[in-house]
Short mmCIF file of C-alpha atoms and ligand atoms in Angstrom, two decimals:
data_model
loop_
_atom_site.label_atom_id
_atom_site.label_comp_id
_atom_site.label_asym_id
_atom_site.label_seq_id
_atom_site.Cartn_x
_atom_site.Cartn_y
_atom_site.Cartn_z
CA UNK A 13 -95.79 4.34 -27.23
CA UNK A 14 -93.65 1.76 -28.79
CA UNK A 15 -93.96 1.53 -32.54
CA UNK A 16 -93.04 -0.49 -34.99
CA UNK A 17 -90.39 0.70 -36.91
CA UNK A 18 -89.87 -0.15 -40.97
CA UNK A 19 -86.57 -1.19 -41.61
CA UNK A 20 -85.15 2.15 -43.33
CA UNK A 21 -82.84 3.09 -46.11
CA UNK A 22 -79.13 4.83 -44.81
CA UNK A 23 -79.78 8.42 -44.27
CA UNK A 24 -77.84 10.81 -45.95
CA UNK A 25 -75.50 13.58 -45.02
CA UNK A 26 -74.87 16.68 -46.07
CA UNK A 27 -71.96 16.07 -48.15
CA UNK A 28 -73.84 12.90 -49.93
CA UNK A 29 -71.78 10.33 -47.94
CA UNK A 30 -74.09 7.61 -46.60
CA UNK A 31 -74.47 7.61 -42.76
CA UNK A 32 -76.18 4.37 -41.10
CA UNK A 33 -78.65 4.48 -38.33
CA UNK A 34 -77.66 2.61 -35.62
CA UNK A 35 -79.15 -0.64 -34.32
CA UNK A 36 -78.58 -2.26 -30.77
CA UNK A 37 -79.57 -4.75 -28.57
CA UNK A 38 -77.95 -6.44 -25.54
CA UNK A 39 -78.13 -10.38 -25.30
CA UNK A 40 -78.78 -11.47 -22.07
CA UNK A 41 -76.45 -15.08 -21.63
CA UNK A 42 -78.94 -17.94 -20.93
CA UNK A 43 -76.99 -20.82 -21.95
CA UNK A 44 -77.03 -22.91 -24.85
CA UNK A 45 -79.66 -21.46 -27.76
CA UNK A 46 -82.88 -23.25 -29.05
CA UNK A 47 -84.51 -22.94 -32.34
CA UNK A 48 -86.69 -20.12 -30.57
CA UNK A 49 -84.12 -17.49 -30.02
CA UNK A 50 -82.52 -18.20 -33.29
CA UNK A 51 -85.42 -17.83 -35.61
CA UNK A 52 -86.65 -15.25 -32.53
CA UNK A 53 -83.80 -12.95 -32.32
CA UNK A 54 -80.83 -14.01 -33.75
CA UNK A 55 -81.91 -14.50 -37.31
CA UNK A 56 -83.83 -11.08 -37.36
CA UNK A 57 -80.78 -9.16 -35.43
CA UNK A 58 -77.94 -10.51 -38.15
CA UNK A 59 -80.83 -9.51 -40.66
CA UNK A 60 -81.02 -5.67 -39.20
CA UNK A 61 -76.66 -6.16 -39.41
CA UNK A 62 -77.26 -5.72 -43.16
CA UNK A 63 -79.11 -2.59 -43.20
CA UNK A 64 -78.01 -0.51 -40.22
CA UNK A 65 -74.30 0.08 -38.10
CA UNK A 66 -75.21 -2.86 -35.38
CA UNK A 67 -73.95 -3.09 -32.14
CA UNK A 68 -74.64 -6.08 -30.69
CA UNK A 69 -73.42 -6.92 -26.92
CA UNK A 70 -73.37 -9.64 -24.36
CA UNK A 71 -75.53 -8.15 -21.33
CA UNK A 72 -73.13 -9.77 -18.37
CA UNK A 73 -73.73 -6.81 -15.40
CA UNK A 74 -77.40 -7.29 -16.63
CA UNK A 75 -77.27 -11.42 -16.04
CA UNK A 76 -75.52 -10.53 -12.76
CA UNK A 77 -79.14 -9.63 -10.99
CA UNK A 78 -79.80 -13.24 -10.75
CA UNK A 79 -76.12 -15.36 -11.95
CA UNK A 80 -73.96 -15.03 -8.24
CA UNK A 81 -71.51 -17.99 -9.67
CA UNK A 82 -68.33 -16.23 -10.94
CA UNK A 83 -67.63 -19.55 -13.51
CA UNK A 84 -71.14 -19.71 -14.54
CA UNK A 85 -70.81 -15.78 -16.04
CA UNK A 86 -68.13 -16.11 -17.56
CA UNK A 87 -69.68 -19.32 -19.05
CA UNK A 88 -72.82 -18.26 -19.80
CA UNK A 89 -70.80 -15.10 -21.69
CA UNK A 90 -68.39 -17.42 -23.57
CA UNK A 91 -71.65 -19.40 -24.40
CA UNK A 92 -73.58 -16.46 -25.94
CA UNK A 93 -70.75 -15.07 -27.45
CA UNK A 94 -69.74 -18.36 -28.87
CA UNK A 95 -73.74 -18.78 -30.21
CA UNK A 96 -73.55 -15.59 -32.41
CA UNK A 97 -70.75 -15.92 -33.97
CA UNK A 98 -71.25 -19.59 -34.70
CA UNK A 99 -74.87 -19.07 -36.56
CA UNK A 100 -73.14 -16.30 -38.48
CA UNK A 101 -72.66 -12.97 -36.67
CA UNK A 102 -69.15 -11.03 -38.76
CA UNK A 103 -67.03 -9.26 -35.84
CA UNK A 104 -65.59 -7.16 -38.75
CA UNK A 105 -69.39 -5.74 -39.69
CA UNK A 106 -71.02 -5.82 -36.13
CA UNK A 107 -69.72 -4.10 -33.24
CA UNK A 108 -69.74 -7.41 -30.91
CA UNK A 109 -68.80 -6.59 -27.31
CA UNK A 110 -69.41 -7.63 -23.46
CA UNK A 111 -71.11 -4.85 -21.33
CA UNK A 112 -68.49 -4.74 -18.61
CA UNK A 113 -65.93 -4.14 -20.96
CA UNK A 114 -67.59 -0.07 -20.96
CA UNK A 115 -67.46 1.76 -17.99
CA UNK A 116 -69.70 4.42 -20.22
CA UNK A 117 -72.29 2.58 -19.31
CA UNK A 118 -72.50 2.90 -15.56
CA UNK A 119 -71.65 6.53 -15.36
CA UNK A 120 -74.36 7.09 -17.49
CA UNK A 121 -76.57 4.72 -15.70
CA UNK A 122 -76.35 6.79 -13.03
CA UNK A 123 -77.40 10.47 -14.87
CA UNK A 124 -80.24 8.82 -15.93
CA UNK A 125 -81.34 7.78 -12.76
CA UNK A 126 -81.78 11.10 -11.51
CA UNK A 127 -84.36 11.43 -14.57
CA UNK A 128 -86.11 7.66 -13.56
CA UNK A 129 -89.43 8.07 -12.10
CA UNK A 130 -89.62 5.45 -9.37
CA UNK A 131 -92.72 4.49 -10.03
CA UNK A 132 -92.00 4.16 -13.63
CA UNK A 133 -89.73 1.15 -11.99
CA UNK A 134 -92.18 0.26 -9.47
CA UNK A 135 -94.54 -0.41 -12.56
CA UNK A 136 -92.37 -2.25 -14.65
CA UNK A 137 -93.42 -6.15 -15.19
CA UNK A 138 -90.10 -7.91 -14.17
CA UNK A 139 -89.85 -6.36 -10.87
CA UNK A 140 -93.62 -6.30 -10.33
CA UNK A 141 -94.34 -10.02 -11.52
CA UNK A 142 -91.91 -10.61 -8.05
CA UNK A 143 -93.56 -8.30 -5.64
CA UNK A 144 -96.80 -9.50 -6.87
CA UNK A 145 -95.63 -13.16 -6.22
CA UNK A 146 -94.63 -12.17 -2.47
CA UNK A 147 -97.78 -10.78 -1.44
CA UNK A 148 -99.68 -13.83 -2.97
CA UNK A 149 -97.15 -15.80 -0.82
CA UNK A 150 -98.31 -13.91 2.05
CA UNK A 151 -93.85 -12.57 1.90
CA UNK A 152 -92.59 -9.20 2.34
CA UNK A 153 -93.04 -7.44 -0.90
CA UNK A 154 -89.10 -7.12 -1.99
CA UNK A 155 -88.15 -10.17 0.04
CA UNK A 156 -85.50 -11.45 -2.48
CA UNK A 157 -85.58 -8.47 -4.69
CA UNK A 158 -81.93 -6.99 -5.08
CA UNK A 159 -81.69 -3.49 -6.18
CA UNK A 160 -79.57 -4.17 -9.52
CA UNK A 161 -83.23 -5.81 -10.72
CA UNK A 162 -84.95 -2.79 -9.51
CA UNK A 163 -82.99 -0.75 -11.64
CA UNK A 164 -82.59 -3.08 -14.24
CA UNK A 165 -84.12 -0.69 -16.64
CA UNK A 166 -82.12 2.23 -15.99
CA UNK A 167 -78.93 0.37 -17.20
CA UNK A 168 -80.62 -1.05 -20.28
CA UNK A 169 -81.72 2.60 -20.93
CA UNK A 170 -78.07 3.55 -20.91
CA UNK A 171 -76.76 0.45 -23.10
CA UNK A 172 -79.12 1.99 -25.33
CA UNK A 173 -78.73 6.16 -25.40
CA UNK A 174 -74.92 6.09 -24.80
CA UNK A 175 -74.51 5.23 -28.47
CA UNK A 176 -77.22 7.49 -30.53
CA UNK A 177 -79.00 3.98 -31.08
CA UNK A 178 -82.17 4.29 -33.65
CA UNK A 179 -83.55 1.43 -33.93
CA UNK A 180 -83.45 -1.77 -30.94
CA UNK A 181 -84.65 -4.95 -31.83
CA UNK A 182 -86.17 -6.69 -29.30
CA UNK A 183 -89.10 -9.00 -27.93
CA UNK A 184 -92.40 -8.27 -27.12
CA UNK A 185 -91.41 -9.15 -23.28
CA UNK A 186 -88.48 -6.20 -23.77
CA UNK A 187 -91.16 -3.64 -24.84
CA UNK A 188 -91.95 -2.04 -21.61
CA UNK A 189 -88.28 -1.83 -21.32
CA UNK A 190 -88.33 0.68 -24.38
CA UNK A 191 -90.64 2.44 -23.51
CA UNK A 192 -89.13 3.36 -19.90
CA UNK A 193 -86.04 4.38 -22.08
CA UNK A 194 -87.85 6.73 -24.29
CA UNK A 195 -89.18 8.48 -21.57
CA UNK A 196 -86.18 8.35 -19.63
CA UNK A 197 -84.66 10.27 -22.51
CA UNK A 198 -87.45 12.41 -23.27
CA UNK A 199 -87.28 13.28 -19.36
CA UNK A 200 -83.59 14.40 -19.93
CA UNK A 201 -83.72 16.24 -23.35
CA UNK A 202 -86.84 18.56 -21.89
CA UNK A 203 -84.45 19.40 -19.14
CA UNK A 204 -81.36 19.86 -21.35
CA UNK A 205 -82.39 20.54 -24.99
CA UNK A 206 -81.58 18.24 -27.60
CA UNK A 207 -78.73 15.91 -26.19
CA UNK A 208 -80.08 12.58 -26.64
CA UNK A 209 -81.26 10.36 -29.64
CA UNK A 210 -84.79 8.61 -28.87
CA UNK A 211 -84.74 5.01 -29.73
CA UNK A 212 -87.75 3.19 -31.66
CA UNK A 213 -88.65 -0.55 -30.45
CA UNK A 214 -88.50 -3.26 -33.30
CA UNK A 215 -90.69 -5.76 -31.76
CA UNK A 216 -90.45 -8.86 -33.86
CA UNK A 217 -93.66 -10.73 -33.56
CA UNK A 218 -92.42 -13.88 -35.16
CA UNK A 219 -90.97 -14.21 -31.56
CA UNK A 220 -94.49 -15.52 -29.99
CA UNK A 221 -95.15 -17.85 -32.72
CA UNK A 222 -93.07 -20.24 -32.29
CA UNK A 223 -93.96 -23.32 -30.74
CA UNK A 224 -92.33 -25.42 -28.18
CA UNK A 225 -92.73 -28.77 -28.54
CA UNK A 226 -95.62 -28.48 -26.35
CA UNK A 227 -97.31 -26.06 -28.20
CA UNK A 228 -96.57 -23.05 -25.68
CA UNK A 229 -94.25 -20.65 -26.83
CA UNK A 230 -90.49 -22.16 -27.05
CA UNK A 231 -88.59 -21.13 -23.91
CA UNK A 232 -86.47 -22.24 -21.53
CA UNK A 233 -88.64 -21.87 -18.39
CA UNK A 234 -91.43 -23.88 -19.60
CA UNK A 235 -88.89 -26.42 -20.26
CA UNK A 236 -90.15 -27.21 -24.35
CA UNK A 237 -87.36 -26.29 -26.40
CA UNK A 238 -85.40 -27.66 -29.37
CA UNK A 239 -81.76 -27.20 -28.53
CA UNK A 240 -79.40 -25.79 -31.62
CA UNK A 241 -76.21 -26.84 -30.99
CA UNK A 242 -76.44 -29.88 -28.37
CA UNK A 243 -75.27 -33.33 -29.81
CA UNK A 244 -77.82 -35.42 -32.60
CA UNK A 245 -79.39 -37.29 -29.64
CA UNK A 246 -80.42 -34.59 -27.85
CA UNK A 247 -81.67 -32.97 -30.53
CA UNK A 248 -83.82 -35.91 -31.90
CA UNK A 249 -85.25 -36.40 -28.30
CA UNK A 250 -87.62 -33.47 -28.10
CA UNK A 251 -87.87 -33.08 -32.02
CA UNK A 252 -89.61 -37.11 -31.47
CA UNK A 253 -91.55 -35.94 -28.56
CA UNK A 254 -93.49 -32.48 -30.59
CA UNK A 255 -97.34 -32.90 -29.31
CA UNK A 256 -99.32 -33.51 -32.49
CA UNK A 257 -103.71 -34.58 -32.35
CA UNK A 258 -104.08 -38.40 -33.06
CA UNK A 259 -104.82 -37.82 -36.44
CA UNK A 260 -104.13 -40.57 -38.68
CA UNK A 261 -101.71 -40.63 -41.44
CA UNK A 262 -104.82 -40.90 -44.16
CA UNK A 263 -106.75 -38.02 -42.36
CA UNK A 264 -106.51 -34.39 -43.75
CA UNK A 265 -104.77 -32.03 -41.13
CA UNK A 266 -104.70 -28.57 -41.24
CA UNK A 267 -100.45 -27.56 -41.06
CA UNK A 268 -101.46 -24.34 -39.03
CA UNK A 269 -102.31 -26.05 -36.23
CA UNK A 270 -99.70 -28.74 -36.70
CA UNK A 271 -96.32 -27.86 -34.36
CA UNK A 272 -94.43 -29.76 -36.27
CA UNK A 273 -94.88 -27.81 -39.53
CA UNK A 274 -94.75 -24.39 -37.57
CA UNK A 275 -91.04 -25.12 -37.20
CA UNK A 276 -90.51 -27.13 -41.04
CA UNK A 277 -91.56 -23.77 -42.44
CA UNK A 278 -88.98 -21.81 -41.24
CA UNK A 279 -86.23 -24.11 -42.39
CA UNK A 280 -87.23 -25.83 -45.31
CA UNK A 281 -87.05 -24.40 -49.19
CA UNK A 282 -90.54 -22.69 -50.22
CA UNK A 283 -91.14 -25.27 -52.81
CA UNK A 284 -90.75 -27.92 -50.42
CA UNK A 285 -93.21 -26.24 -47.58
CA UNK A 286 -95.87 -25.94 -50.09
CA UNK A 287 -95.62 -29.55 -51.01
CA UNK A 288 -95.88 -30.03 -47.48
CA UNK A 289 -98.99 -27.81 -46.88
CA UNK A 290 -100.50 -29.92 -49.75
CA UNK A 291 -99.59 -33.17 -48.22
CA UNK A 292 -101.02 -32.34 -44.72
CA UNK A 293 -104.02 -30.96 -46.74
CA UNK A 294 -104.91 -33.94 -48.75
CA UNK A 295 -104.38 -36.40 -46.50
CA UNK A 296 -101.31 -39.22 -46.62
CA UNK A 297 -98.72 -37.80 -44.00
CA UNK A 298 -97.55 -39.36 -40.91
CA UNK A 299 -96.52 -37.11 -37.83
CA UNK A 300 -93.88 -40.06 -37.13
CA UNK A 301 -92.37 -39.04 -40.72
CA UNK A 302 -92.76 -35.61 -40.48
CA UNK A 303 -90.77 -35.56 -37.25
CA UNK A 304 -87.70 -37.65 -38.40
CA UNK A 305 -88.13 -35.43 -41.56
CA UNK A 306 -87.75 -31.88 -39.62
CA UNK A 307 -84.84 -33.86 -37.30
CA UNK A 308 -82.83 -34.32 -40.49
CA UNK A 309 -83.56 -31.08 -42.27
CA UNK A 310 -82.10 -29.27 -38.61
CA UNK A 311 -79.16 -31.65 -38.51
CA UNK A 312 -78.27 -30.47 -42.15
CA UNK A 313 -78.70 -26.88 -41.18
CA UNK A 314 -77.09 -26.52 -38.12
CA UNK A 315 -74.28 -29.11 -38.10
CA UNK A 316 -71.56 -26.72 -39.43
CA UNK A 317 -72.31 -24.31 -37.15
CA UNK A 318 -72.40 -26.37 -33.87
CA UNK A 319 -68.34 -27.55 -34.91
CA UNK A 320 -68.01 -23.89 -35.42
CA UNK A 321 -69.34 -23.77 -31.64
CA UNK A 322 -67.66 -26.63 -30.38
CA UNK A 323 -64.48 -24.99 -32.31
CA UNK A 324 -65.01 -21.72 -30.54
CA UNK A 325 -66.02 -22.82 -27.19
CA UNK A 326 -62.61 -24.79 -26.85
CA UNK A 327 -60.99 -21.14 -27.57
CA UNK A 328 -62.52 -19.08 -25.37
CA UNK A 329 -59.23 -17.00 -25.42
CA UNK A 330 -60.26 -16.16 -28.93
CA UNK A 331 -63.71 -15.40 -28.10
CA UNK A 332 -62.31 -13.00 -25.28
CA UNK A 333 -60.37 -11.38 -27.79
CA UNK A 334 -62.95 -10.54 -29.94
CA UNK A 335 -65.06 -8.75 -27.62
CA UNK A 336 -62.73 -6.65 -26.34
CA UNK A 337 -61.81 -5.61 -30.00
CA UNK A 338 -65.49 -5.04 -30.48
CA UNK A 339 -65.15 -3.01 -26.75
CA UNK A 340 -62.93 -0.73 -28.55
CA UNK A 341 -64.58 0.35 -31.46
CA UNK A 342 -68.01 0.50 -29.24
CA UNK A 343 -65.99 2.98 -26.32
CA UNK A 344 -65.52 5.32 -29.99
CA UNK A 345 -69.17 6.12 -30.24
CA UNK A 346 -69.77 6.19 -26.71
CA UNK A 347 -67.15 8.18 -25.26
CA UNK A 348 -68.23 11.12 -27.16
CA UNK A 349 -72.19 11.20 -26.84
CA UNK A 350 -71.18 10.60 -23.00
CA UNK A 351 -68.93 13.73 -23.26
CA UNK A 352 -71.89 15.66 -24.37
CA UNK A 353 -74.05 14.31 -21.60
CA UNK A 354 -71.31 15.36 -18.67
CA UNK A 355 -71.27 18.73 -20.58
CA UNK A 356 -75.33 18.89 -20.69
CA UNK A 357 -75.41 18.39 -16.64
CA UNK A 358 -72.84 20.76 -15.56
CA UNK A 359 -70.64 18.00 -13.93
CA UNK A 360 -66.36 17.81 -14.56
CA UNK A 361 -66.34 18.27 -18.53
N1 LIG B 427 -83.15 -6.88 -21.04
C1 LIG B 427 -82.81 -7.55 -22.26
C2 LIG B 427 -83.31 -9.00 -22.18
O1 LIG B 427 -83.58 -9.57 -21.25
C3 LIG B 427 -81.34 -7.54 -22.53
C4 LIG B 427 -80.82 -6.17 -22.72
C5 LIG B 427 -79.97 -5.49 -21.89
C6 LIG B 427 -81.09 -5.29 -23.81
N2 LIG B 427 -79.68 -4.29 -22.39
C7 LIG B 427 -80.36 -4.11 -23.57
C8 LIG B 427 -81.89 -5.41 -24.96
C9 LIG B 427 -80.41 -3.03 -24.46
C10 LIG B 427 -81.94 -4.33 -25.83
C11 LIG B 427 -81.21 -3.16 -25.58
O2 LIG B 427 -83.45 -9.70 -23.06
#
């Protein structure tokens, strides 16, 4: 089981200096963010930063499953990479890097693979949502399936265990994925003693409460998101377009059920949500208002940060840069615990 995990205090060494857990979690490049993954994952993740070591990485040979365009990777990594450190992620206290850039990774991929139950993969959701869809379809059952998605998890199980990680931060979509890790390690230590760390799940569950502007949860697929850092117009667009009930401006509304305020909350100052709350409450507030109110309060939050993108997306030497810089400090950690693991198995030391 999966638990939730308090966010704890640095544990201490022996000698009384100050050792910090480590937190991790691979970002799989979808493109330009919406106000879903930032208050979703980003916000929480550069949260976590301040408390634990982070390592934070661009997922690219995970995106590769399903992106077979060589300029739209590399795009989609410049993207994501540009995202972070736009709404605030600091290269000098995170450990920022791009997947590919370890070849850890895949050699370790592999050891645990010889510890994967298949049917622990034959179970998981991703790969059965397909197969499930092809025999509805009347298809063969992996027409379509590749198997990097089939062993999807194994990889993410070695992003995770090749660098001691504690703590991984994550969705509740990514918690089956955690819990095939756990056991994956579990598997291995039985076999071996005590060689790998077992990761806990931080399932953030602000993630599913956030609305689209259709109500549904914000996400890409169901095509109802608020972009972050596209220009005004496109911003305004869907921000105008948030379903509301035909409630009149004189009516009391309730502001949990309103979609509107769901998103208000998280960016406006406390005093100013509770006169809010009051206003919906009492009655005198038009959805028309409320919506060019929220479409100015995101303009003034994001609007440094999208130059910052703009900035960084025209530099994408720069952004390269920095992720291999992050590469290097991530290959220190993982060399090591993957020296251990060779060791463990009785392969070339
Ligand atoms: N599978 C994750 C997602 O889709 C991305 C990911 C890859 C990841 N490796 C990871 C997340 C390791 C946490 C830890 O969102």
């Amino acid at each position: 089981m999966v638990q939730q995990v308090k966010i704890e205090l640095k544990s201490e060494e022996e000698d009384g200096t100050k050792l910090r857990q480590i937190t991790l979690t691979g970002i799989k490049p979808t493109g330009q963010p919406h106000i879903g993954n930032y208050l979703g994952m980003i916000k929480p993740a550069l949260e976590l930063a301040e408390t634990y070591q982070a390592l934070y990485f661009i997922a690219d040979y995970h995106a590769l499953t399903t992106v077979k365009d060589k300029k739209e990777l590399i795009h989609l990594t410049h993207q994501a990479t540009a995202t972070w450190l736009a709404l605030g992620l600091d290269p000098n206290e995170v450990i920022f890097y791009r997947q590919s850039d370890i070849p850890e990774v895949f050699e370790l991929s592999w050891a645990l693979a010889c510890f994967t139950a298949k049917g622990l993969l034959n179970r998981a959701h991703a790969y059965k949502a397909i197969v499930d869809d092809n025999i509805s379809e009347g298809r063969e059952e992996d027409k379509n399936i590749n198997v990097g998605l089939f062993t999807y998890p194994v990889l993410m199980a070695a992003d995770i265990l090749l660098f001691g990680t504690h703590v991984v931060p994550v969705g509740l979509d990514q918690q089956q994925h955690l819990e095939i890790t756990r056991d994956v390690a579990l598997t291995f230590n039985r076999n071996y003693g005590d060689v790998l760390t077992i990761p806990e799940a931080v399932i953030r569950k602000e993630v599913m409460t956030i609305p689209g502007i259709d109500g549904r949860k914000m996400s890409k697929s169901y095509n109802n998101v608020i972009p972050i850092f596209a220009p005004s117009n496109q911003v305004r667009k869907p921000v105008m377009r948030i379903v509301t009930d035909s409630r009149l401006p004189e009516d009391p509304k309730d502001p949990d059920e309103c979609n509107i305020f769901a998103i208000y909350r998280h960016f406006a100052d406390a005093d100013a949500v509770a006169a809010k709350r009051q206003l919906y409450l009492d009655g005198g507030l038009a959805y028309g208002e409320m919506k060019k109110e929220l479409f100015a309060l995101l303009e003034t939050t994001f609007s440094a940060q999208r130059d910052r993108y703009n900035d960084l997306m025209d530099n994408t030497d720069e952004l390269d840069k920095i992720l291999e810089e992050g590469s290097e400090k991530a290959r220190d950690i993982a060399v090591p615990i993957l020296a251990k693991v060779r060791k463990a198995v009785g392969v070339s030391p």
